[in-house]
CSV table of C-alpha atoms in Angstrom, one decimal:
chain,number,residue,atom,x,y,z
A,106,MET,CA,-16.3,-27.0,-18.3
A,107,LYS,CA,-20.4,-26.4,-18.2
A,108,LEU,CA,-19.9,-28.2,-14.3
A,109,ASN,CA,-17.0,-25.7,-13.4
A,110,TYR,CA,-18.3,-22.4,-14.5
A,111,PHE,CA,-22.1,-23.6,-12.8
A,112,LEU,CA,-19.4,-24.2,-9.9
A,113,LEU,CA,-18.3,-20.6,-10.5
A,114,ARG,CA,-22.1,-18.5,-10.6
A,115,LEU,CA,-22.6,-20.7,-6.8
A,116,LEU,CA,-19.1,-19.1,-5.8
A,117,ALA,CA,-20.0,-15.7,-7.4
A,118,ILE,CA,-23.1,-15.5,-5.2
A,119,ALA,CA,-21.4,-17.2,-2.2
A,120,GLY,CA,-18.8,-14.2,-1.9
A,121,LEU,CA,-21.9,-11.6,-2.8
A,122,PHE,CA,-23.5,-12.2,0.2
A,123,GLY,CA,-20.6,-13.7,2.9
A,124,GLY,CA,-19.6,-12.8,6.0
A,125,ALA,CA,-16.9,-11.2,7.6
A,126,SER,CA,-13.2,-12.7,9.3
A,127,VAL,CA,-9.4,-13.0,7.3
A,128,GLN,CA,-6.6,-14.3,8.2
A,129,ALA,CA,-4.5,-12.4,11.1
A,130,GLN,CA,-0.7,-11.4,9.7
A,131,PRO,CA,2.0,-11.4,12.8
A,132,SER,CA,3.0,-8.3,13.2
A,133,VAL,CA,4.9,-7.5,15.7
A,134,ARG,CA,9.1,-6.8,15.4
A,135,GLN,CA,10.7,-9.6,11.9
A,136,PRO,CA,14.7,-10.8,13.6
A,137,ASN,CA,17.3,-9.5,11.3
A,138,ALA,CA,17.2,-13.0,10.0
A,139,THR,CA,13.7,-12.8,8.3
A,140,PHE,CA,15.9,-10.1,5.4
A,141,PRO,CA,19.2,-11.5,4.6
A,142,GLN,CA,18.9,-10.2,1.7
A,143,VAL,CA,18.9,-6.3,3.1
A,144,THR,CA,21.4,-6.8,6.4
A,145,ASN,CA,24.2,-8.2,3.6
A,146,LEU,CA,24.0,-5.0,1.9
A,147,GLN,CA,26.2,-4.1,4.6
A,148,GLY,CA,29.3,-2.2,2.9
A,149,GLN,CA,28.1,-2.0,-0.6
A,150,GLU,CA,28.0,1.4,-1.5
A,151,LEU,CA,24.8,2.6,-1.1
A,152,PRO,CA,23.3,2.8,-5.5
A,153,GLU,CA,22.1,6.2,-6.9
A,154,VAL,CA,18.9,6.1,-7.6
A,155,SER,CA,16.4,9.0,-7.5
A,156,VAL,CA,13.3,9.8,-5.9
A,157,PHE,CA,11.9,13.3,-4.2
A,158,THR,CA,11.4,15.2,-1.2
A,159,ALA,CA,8.8,15.4,0.7
A,160,GLU,CA,7.2,19.0,-1.9
A,161,GLY,CA,8.4,16.9,-4.7
A,162,LYS,CA,11.1,17.6,-6.1
A,163,PRO,CA,13.4,15.1,-7.5
A,164,PHE,CA,16.5,14.1,-5.5
A,165,SER,CA,19.1,11.5,-6.8
A,166,THR,CA,20.3,9.1,-3.3
A,167,ALA,CA,23.9,10.3,-4.4
A,168,LYS,CA,23.2,13.5,-2.4
A,169,LEU,CA,23.9,11.6,0.4
A,170,ARG,CA,27.8,11.7,1.1
A,171,GLY,CA,29.5,14.0,3.6
A,172,ARG,CA,28.8,12.8,6.2
A,173,TYR,CA,26.6,10.3,8.8
A,174,THR,CA,23.5,9.7,7.4
A,175,VAL,CA,20.7,7.7,8.8
A,176,LEU,CA,18.0,6.4,6.3
A,177,VAL,CA,14.4,4.7,7.8
A,178,PHE,CA,11.7,4.0,6.1
A,179,GLY,CA,8.3,3.7,6.6
A,180,CYS,CA,4.9,4.1,5.1
A,181,LEU,CA,1.1,5.3,7.2
A,182,THR,CA,0.4,1.9,7.7
B,156,MET,CA,13.7,7.5,16.2
B,157,GLU,CA,12.9,11.2,16.8
B,158,THR,CA,15.1,11.2,19.8
B,159,VAL,CA,18.3,9.3,18.2
B,160,ALA,CA,17.4,11.7,15.7
B,161,VAL,CA,18.1,15.0,18.2
B,162,ASP,CA,20.9,13.3,19.3
B,163,TYR,CA,22.7,12.6,17.1
B,164,ARG,CA,22.1,15.7,15.0
B,165,SER,CA,24.6,17.6,17.7
B,166,GLN,CA,26.8,15.1,16.2
B,167,GLU,CA,26.3,15.9,11.7
B,168,VAL,CA,25.0,13.0,11.8
B,169,GLU,CA,21.9,12.9,9.3
B,170,PHE,CA,18.3,11.7,9.4
B,171,TYR,CA,15.3,10.9,6.4
B,172,TYR,CA,12.7,8.6,6.2
B,173,ILE,CA,11.9,7.2,3.0
B,174,TYR,CA,8.7,6.9,1.8
B,175,LYS,CA,7.5,3.5,0.3
B,176,ALA,CA,4.5,1.8,-0.8
B,177,LEU,CA,1.8,0.8,2.1
B,178,ALA,CA,2.8,-2.4,3.3
B,179,HIS,CA,-0.6,-3.1,4.9
B,180,PRO,CA,-3.1,-1.1,3.0
B,181,GLU,CA,-6.9,0.0,4.6
B,182,HIS,CA,-5.2,0.3,7.9
B,183,ASN,CA,-7.1,3.6,9.1
B,184,GLY,CA,-8.7,3.0,5.5
B,185,TYR,CA,-5.2,4.4,3.6
B,186,VAL,CA,-5.3,3.2,-0.1
B,187,GLN,CA,-2.5,2.4,-1.9
B,188,PRO,CA,-1.5,5.4,-4.0
B,189,PHE,CA,-1.4,5.3,-7.7
B,190,THR,CA,0.4,8.7,-8.7
B,191,GLN,CA,3.9,9.8,-7.9
B,192,GLU,CA,1.3,13.5,-6.7
B,193,GLU,CA,-1.1,10.6,-4.8
B,194,ARG,CA,2.2,9.5,-2.9
B,195,LEU,CA,3.4,12.5,-2.1
B,196,LEU,CA,0.4,13.6,-1.0
B,197,HIS,CA,1.1,10.2,1.2
B,198,VAL,CA,4.1,11.7,3.1
B,199,ALA,CA,2.4,15.2,4.1
B,200,GLU,CA,-0.6,13.2,5.5
B,201,ALA,CA,2.0,11.1,7.6
B,202,LYS,CA,3.9,14.4,8.6
B,203,ARG,CA,1.1,15.7,9.3
B,204,THR,CA,-0.4,12.4,11.4
B,205,LEU,CA,2.7,11.4,13.1
B,206,GLY,CA,4.9,14.7,14.2
B,207,SER,CA,7.3,14.1,12.9
B,208,GLU,CA,10.6,16.0,13.4
B,209,ILE,CA,12.9,14.2,11.0
B,210,GLU,CA,13.1,14.8,6.6
B,211,TRP,CA,10.9,13.0,3.9
B,212,LEU,CA,12.3,11.3,0.8
B,213,CYS,CA,9.8,9.6,-1.4
B,214,ASP,CA,10.6,6.6,-3.0
B,215,ASN,CA,9.4,7.2,-6.1
B,216,MET,CA,6.8,5.3,-8.1
B,217,LYS,CA,8.5,2.0,-9.2
B,218,ASN,CA,10.4,1.8,-5.6
B,219,GLU,CA,13.4,1.3,-7.0
B,220,LEU,CA,15.2,2.8,-3.2
B,221,LYS,CA,12.8,0.2,-1.6
B,222,GLN,CA,14.1,-2.9,-4.1
B,223,ALA,CA,17.8,-2.3,-3.9
B,224,LEU,CA,17.7,-2.2,-0.7
B,225,GLY,CA,16.3,-5.0,0.1
B,226,GLY,CA,12.8,-4.8,0.0
B,227,ALA,CA,11.8,-4.7,3.8
B,228,PRO,CA,9.0,-2.6,5.0
B,229,ASN,CA,10.4,-1.0,8.0
B,230,SER,CA,14.2,-0.8,7.1
B,231,GLN,CA,17.4,0.9,8.5
B,232,PHE,CA,20.9,1.9,7.0
B,233,VAL,CA,23.6,4.1,8.3
B,234,ILE,CA,25.1,5.4,5.5
B,235,ASP,CA,29.5,6.9,5.9
B,236,PRO,CA,30.0,9.6,4.1
B,237,LYS,CA,31.3,7.7,1.5
B,238,GLY,CA,28.6,6.5,0.0
B,239,LYS,CA,29.1,3.3,2.0
B,240,ILE,CA,26.4,1.1,3.9
B,241,VAL,CA,27.9,0.8,6.9
B,242,HIS,CA,25.1,-0.6,8.5
B,243,ALA,CA,22.0,-2.8,7.7
B,244,SER,CA,19.6,-4.0,9.7
B,245,GLY,CA,16.2,-5.5,8.3
B,246,TRP,CA,13.4,-4.1,10.6
B,247,SER,CA,13.8,-0.4,11.8
B,248,ASP,CA,15.4,-0.3,16.5
B,249,PRO,CA,16.1,3.3,17.7
B,250,VAL,CA,18.4,1.1,20.1
B,251,GLU,CA,20.0,-0.8,18.1
B,252,LEU,CA,20.4,2.2,15.5
B,253,ARG,CA,22.2,4.7,19.3
B,254,SER,CA,24.7,1.4,19.8
B,255,PHE,CA,25.7,2.1,16.3
B,256,LEU,CA,26.0,5.8,15.9
B,257,ALA,CA,27.4,5.5,19.8
B,258,ASN,CA,29.9,4.1,18.2
B,259,LEU,CA,30.4,5.5,15.3
B,260,VAL,CA,30.4,9.2,16.5
B,261,GLY,CA,30.7,9.0,20.4
B,262,GLU,CA,27.9,8.5,23.4
B,263,VAL,CA,25.2,11.2,24.1
B,264,THR,CA,24.3,11.6,27.0
B,265,PRO,CA,21.5,12.1,28.6
B,266,ALA,CA,19.4,10.8,25.9
B,267,THR,CA,16.9,11.9,24.7
B,268,THR,CA,13.5,10.3,26.1
B,269,VAL,CA,10.1,10.6,24.1
B,270,ALA,CA,9.3,12.9,27.0
B,271,ASP,CA,11.4,15.4,26.1
B,272,LEU,CA,10.1,16.1,22.8
B,273,ASP,CA,6.1,17.7,21.6
B,274,LEU,CA,5.1,15.2,18.8
B,275,LYS,CA,2.1,16.3,18.0
B,276,GLN,CA,0.8,13.8,16.4
B,277,LEU,CA,-2.9,14.5,15.0
B,278,PRO,CA,-6.0,11.2,14.3
B,279,PRO,CA,-6.4,10.1,10.4
B,280,PRO,CA,-8.5,11.8,9.2
B,281,GLN,CA,-12.5,11.8,9.1
B,282,LEU,CA,-14.4,9.5,7.0
B,283,ALA,CA,-18.1,9.5,6.3
B,284,GLY,CA,-20.1,6.3,8.2
B,285,GLN,CA,-19.1,2.8,8.4
B,286,GLY,CA,-19.8,-1.3,8.6
B,287,PHE,CA,-23.0,-0.4,6.5
B,288,ALA,CA,-21.7,-2.4,3.5
B,289,VAL,CA,-21.8,-6.4,3.9
B,290,ARG,CA,-17.3,-7.4,3.9
B,291,PRO,CA,-16.8,-10.8,1.9
B,292,GLN,CA,-15.4,-13.2,3.4
B,293,MET,CA,-11.7,-14.5,2.0
B,294,PRO,CA,-11.5,-17.9,1.0
B,295,GLY,CA,-7.9,-18.7,2.1
B,296,GLN,CA,-4.0,-16.8,1.6
B,297,MET,CA,-5.0,-14.4,-1.3
B,298,ARG,CA,-2.2,-13.1,-2.9
B,299,ALA,CA,-2.4,-8.8,-4.9
B,300,LEU,CA,-2.4,-8.7,-8.6
B,301,LEU,CA,-0.8,-6.8,-10.6
B,302,VAL,CA,-2.9,-2.8,-11.2
B,303,LYS,CA,-2.7,-1.0,-13.5
B,304,PRO,CA,-5.5,1.9,-14.0
B,305,LEU,CA,-5.9,3.3,-17.4
B,306,ARG,CA,-5.9,6.5,-18.6
B,307,SER,CA,-8.9,9.0,-16.9
B,308,HIS,CA,-9.9,12.8,-17.2
B,309,GLU,CA,-10.6,12.2,-13.5
B,310,GLN,CA,-8.3,11.4,-10.3
B,311,TYR,CA,-8.9,8.2,-9.2
B,312,TYR,CA,-10.9,8.7,-6.1
B,313,VAL,CA,-11.8,4.7,-5.7
B,314,LYS,CA,-9.2,2.9,-5.8
B,315,LEU,CA,-9.2,-0.5,-7.1
B,316,ARG,CA,-7.1,-3.9,-5.8
B,317,ALA,CA,-7.3,-7.6,-7.4
B,318,GLU,CA,-6.3,-9.9,-5.0
B,319,VAL,CA,-7.0,-14.5,-6.5
B,320,ASP,CA,-6.2,-17.3,-4.0
B,321,SER,CA,-3.4,-19.9,-4.7
B,322,ARG,CA,-5.7,-22.5,-5.1
B,323,PHE,CA,-6.4,-20.1,-9.1
B,324,MET,CA,-2.6,-20.2,-9.1
B,325,GLN,CA,-2.0,-23.9,-8.3
B,326,GLU,CA,-5.6,-25.1,-9.4
B,327,GLY,CA,-6.4,-22.9,-12.3
B,328,LEU,CA,-9.6,-23.0,-9.9
B,329,GLY,CA,-10.8,-21.3,-6.6
B,330,TRP,CA,-11.8,-16.9,-6.2
B,331,MET,CA,-10.6,-13.1,-7.0
B,332,TYR,CA,-11.0,-10.6,-4.9
B,333,ILE,CA,-12.4,-6.9,-5.9
B,334,GLY,CA,-12.1,-4.7,-4.1
B,335,PHE,CA,-12.5,-0.8,-4.7
B,336,HIS,CA,-11.7,1.4,-1.6
B,337,LEU,CA,-12.7,5.3,-1.1
B,338,ASP,CA,-9.3,7.5,-1.1
B,339,PRO,CA,-9.5,8.9,2.5
B,340,LEU,CA,-6.9,11.7,1.2
B,341,LEU,CA,-9.0,12.9,-1.1
B,342,ARG,CA,-12.0,13.3,0.8
B,343,VAL,CA,-14.9,12.1,-1.4
B,344,HIS,CA,-17.4,9.6,0.1
B,345,TRP,CA,-20.2,7.1,-1.9
B,346,ASN,CA,-23.2,9.2,-3.4
B,347,ASN,CA,-26.3,6.0,-1.9
B,348,LEU,CA,-28.7,8.6,-4.1
B,349,ALA,CA,-27.3,7.1,-6.9
B,350,PRO,CA,-27.1,4.0,-8.3
B,351,PRO,CA,-24.3,1.2,-6.9
B,352,LEU,CA,-20.9,1.5,-8.4
B,353,LYS,CA,-21.4,-1.7,-11.4
B,354,PHE,CA,-18.6,-2.7,-13.1
B,355,ARG,CA,-17.7,-5.1,-15.6
B,356,ILE,CA,-14.6,-7.1,-16.3
B,357,SER,CA,-13.7,-8.7,-19.9
B,358,THR,CA,-10.8,-12.0,-19.4
B,359,PRO,CA,-8.0,-13.5,-22.0
B,360,GLU,CA,-8.7,-16.8,-23.6
B,361,GLY,CA,-8.5,-19.3,-21.2
B,362,ILE,CA,-9.8,-17.6,-18.5
B,363,THR,CA,-13.2,-17.4,-16.9
B,364,VAL,CA,-15.2,-15.0,-13.9
B,365,ALA,CA,-17.9,-15.5,-13.0
B,366,LEU,CA,-20.6,-12.6,-12.6
B,367,ALA,CA,-18.4,-10.9,-15.4
B,368,GLU,CA,-20.1,-7.6,-15.0
B,369,ALA,CA,-22.2,-6.8,-11.1
B,370,SER,CA,-23.6,-4.6,-9.4
B,371,ALA,CA,-22.8,-2.9,-5.7
B,372,ARG,CA,-25.6,-4.0,-4.3
B,373,LYS,CA,-28.4,-1.2,-2.8
B,374,ILE,CA,-27.0,1.0,1.0
B,375,GLU,CA,-29.9,2.7,2.2
B,376,VAL,CA,-27.8,5.5,4.1
B,377,GLU,CA,-27.1,8.6,1.9
B,378,SER,CA,-23.2,8.7,2.0
B,379,ASP,CA,-21.2,5.9,3.4
B,380,ALA,CA,-17.1,5.6,2.4
B,381,ASP,CA,-17.4,1.5,3.7
B,382,PRO,CA,-15.6,-0.7,0.3
B,383,ARG,CA,-17.1,-1.9,-2.3
B,384,GLU,CA,-16.4,-5.8,-2.4
B,385,PHE,CA,-17.3,-8.6,-4.0
B,386,LEU,CA,-15.8,-12.5,-4.6
B,387,LEU,CA,-15.7,-13.4,-7.9
B,388,GLY,CA,-14.6,-17.2,-8.7
B,389,ILE,CA,-12.6,-17.7,-11.3
B,390,GLU,CA,-10.9,-20.6,-13.5
B,391,TRP,CA,-8.7,-20.8,-16.4
B,392,ASP,CA,-8.2,-22.7,-18.7
B,393,SER,CA,-4.1,-24.0,-19.0
B,394,ASN,CA,-5.5,-25.5,-21.5
B,395,VAL,CA,-6.0,-22.5,-24.1
B,396,LEU,CA,-3.9,-20.2,-21.8
B,397,PRO,CA,-0.8,-22.5,-21.5
B,398,ALA,CA,1.4,-21.2,-18.0
B,399,ALA,CA,4.1,-19.7,-19.7
B,400,SER,CA,1.5,-16.2,-21.3
B,401,LEU,CA,-0.7,-16.6,-17.9
B,402,PRO,CA,1.3,-13.4,-16.5
B,403,ALA,CA,1.4,-11.5,-19.5
B,404,SER,CA,-2.4,-12.0,-19.5
B,405,SER,CA,-4.0,-8.9,-18.3
B,406,LEU,CA,-7.5,-8.4,-17.7
B,407,VAL,CA,-9.6,-5.5,-18.9
B,408,LEU,CA,-11.7,-3.9,-16.1
B,409,GLU,CA,-14.2,-1.0,-16.4
B,410,VAL,CA,-15.8,0.4,-14.0
B,411,GLU,CA,-18.4,3.3,-12.7
B,412,TYR,CA,-20.0,4.7,-9.6
B,413,TYR,CA,-20.9,8.1,-7.4
B,414,PRO,CA,-18.4,9.6,-5.7
B,415,CYS,CA,-19.6,13.5,-4.1
B,416,HIS,CA,-16.9,15.0,-2.6
B,417,GLU,CA,-17.1,17.5,0.7
B,418,LYS,CA,-16.1,20.3,-0.8
B,419,GLY,CA,-20.1,19.9,-2.0
B,420,TRP,CA,-19.9,18.0,-5.5
B,421,CYS,CA,-20.9,15.0,-6.4
B,422,LYS,CA,-20.4,13.4,-10.2
B,423,PHE,CA,-20.4,10.3,-12.6
B,424,ILE,CA,-17.1,8.5,-13.2
B,425,LYS,CA,-15.9,6.0,-15.8
B,426,GLN,CA,-12.9,4.5,-15.1
B,427,SER,CA,-10.8,1.0,-16.4
B,428,TYR,CA,-8.3,-0.8,-15.6
B,429,THR,CA,-6.1,-4.0,-15.9
B,430,ILE,CA,-5.4,-6.3,-14.4
B,431,LYS,CA,-2.2,-8.5,-14.4
B,432,LEU,CA,-2.1,-12.1,-13.5
B,433,GLN,CA,0.8,-11.4,-12.1
B,434,PRO,CA,1.8,-10.6,-8.4
B,435,ASP,CA,2.2,-7.3,-6.8
B,436,ARG,CA,4.6,-7.4,-5.3
B,437,ASN,CA,4.9,-4.1,-4.1
B,438,ALA,CA,0.8,-3.5,-2.7
B,439,GLY,CA,1.3,-4.8,0.7
B,440,SER,CA,-0.5,-7.1,3.1
B,441,VAL,CA,-4.0,-6.6,4.1
B,442,ARG,CA,-4.3,-7.0,7.4
B,443,GLY,CA,-8.1,-7.4,9.2
B,444,ARG,CA,-9.8,-6.3,6.3
B,445,GLY,CA,-11.7,-3.2,7.3
B,446,ARG,CA,-10.6,-3.6,11.3
B,447,ALA,CA,-7.8,-0.1,12.4
B,448,VAL,CA,-5.3,-2.7,13.8
B,449,GLY,CA,-1.1,-3.3,12.6
B,450,GLY,CA,1.8,-1.1,13.3
B,451,GLN,CA,2.7,2.3,12.0
B,452,PHE,CA,6.1,3.7,11.7
B,453,ARG,CA,7.4,1.2,14.3
B,454,ASN,CA,9.7,2.1,17.7
B,455,ARG,CA,9.4,6.2,16.7
């Protein structure tokens, strides 16, 4: 344990003064086969979930009935 | 997506973007919000920067809608008038969607093009200076941990991200990344005339971190917006803390820092977090730490 703790301190020092580089991750469009948990939802009911409007008012997905509706997930990044 | 919406709204199809947790934190400096109010700030920012005409809904902070619909970062769905999912695609594709809608409610011709629209896209917020702090080199594949801010009278102007490398999870000895990131939507920068950020971590029995307390290095400019980052050795003794107990175990981190707001105020802030030793599936993954790369809202 003592040896490991010494190693940990060395690791920490190395980390504090290290340079910069990271692994790149794919940024290309992912095929549908990557998301069977999504495509398998076809034919199912839209689950009822409480979310919010952009103005912060509560909104139930149960309201998304009565006409065809497109939902697209996204974020700032 | 905007062009498909313009064309098919006339066919009585409604369109919504669903705002969810960030897929790639740090892109353009954006960080994961901690509260619903902060996520709504993200929605306002998305509307501002994308110039979209499509209405937005905002997932709740339990990420229930995202998880209920498969948990993918950029999926698309069509719901029929009875509430049945009639189209589900793991990655949003306007061409595929237009084709599906044409079969469903009839083709719209001529199709609107992006050039036909006047989308007023605006740049992300201007941050204080960057590139002053040394950024640590990641030792390999990292997994984000579940971080919970503890109650504070102050807003979390600086947000903690904690990660461990896969070696820690597999072998019990590895690295922990601790990053304190300014939230660009809260309009603050570091006050480098005051003492640098410092933190202290307390660990449960069976977990040891090197440097349980540390300060960031002094930055030689008055203010900047670089994250304050640390890479610490971390060790887990499974004889003391059994594997079954690991996910329920928490580290407690206290941090002290001095932010200044663009309106002029500066203050001292002390806040605390719990860090659970379990992966956070909604934390997203960081691409090229510090670099402005990667996608935004694709296939608009």
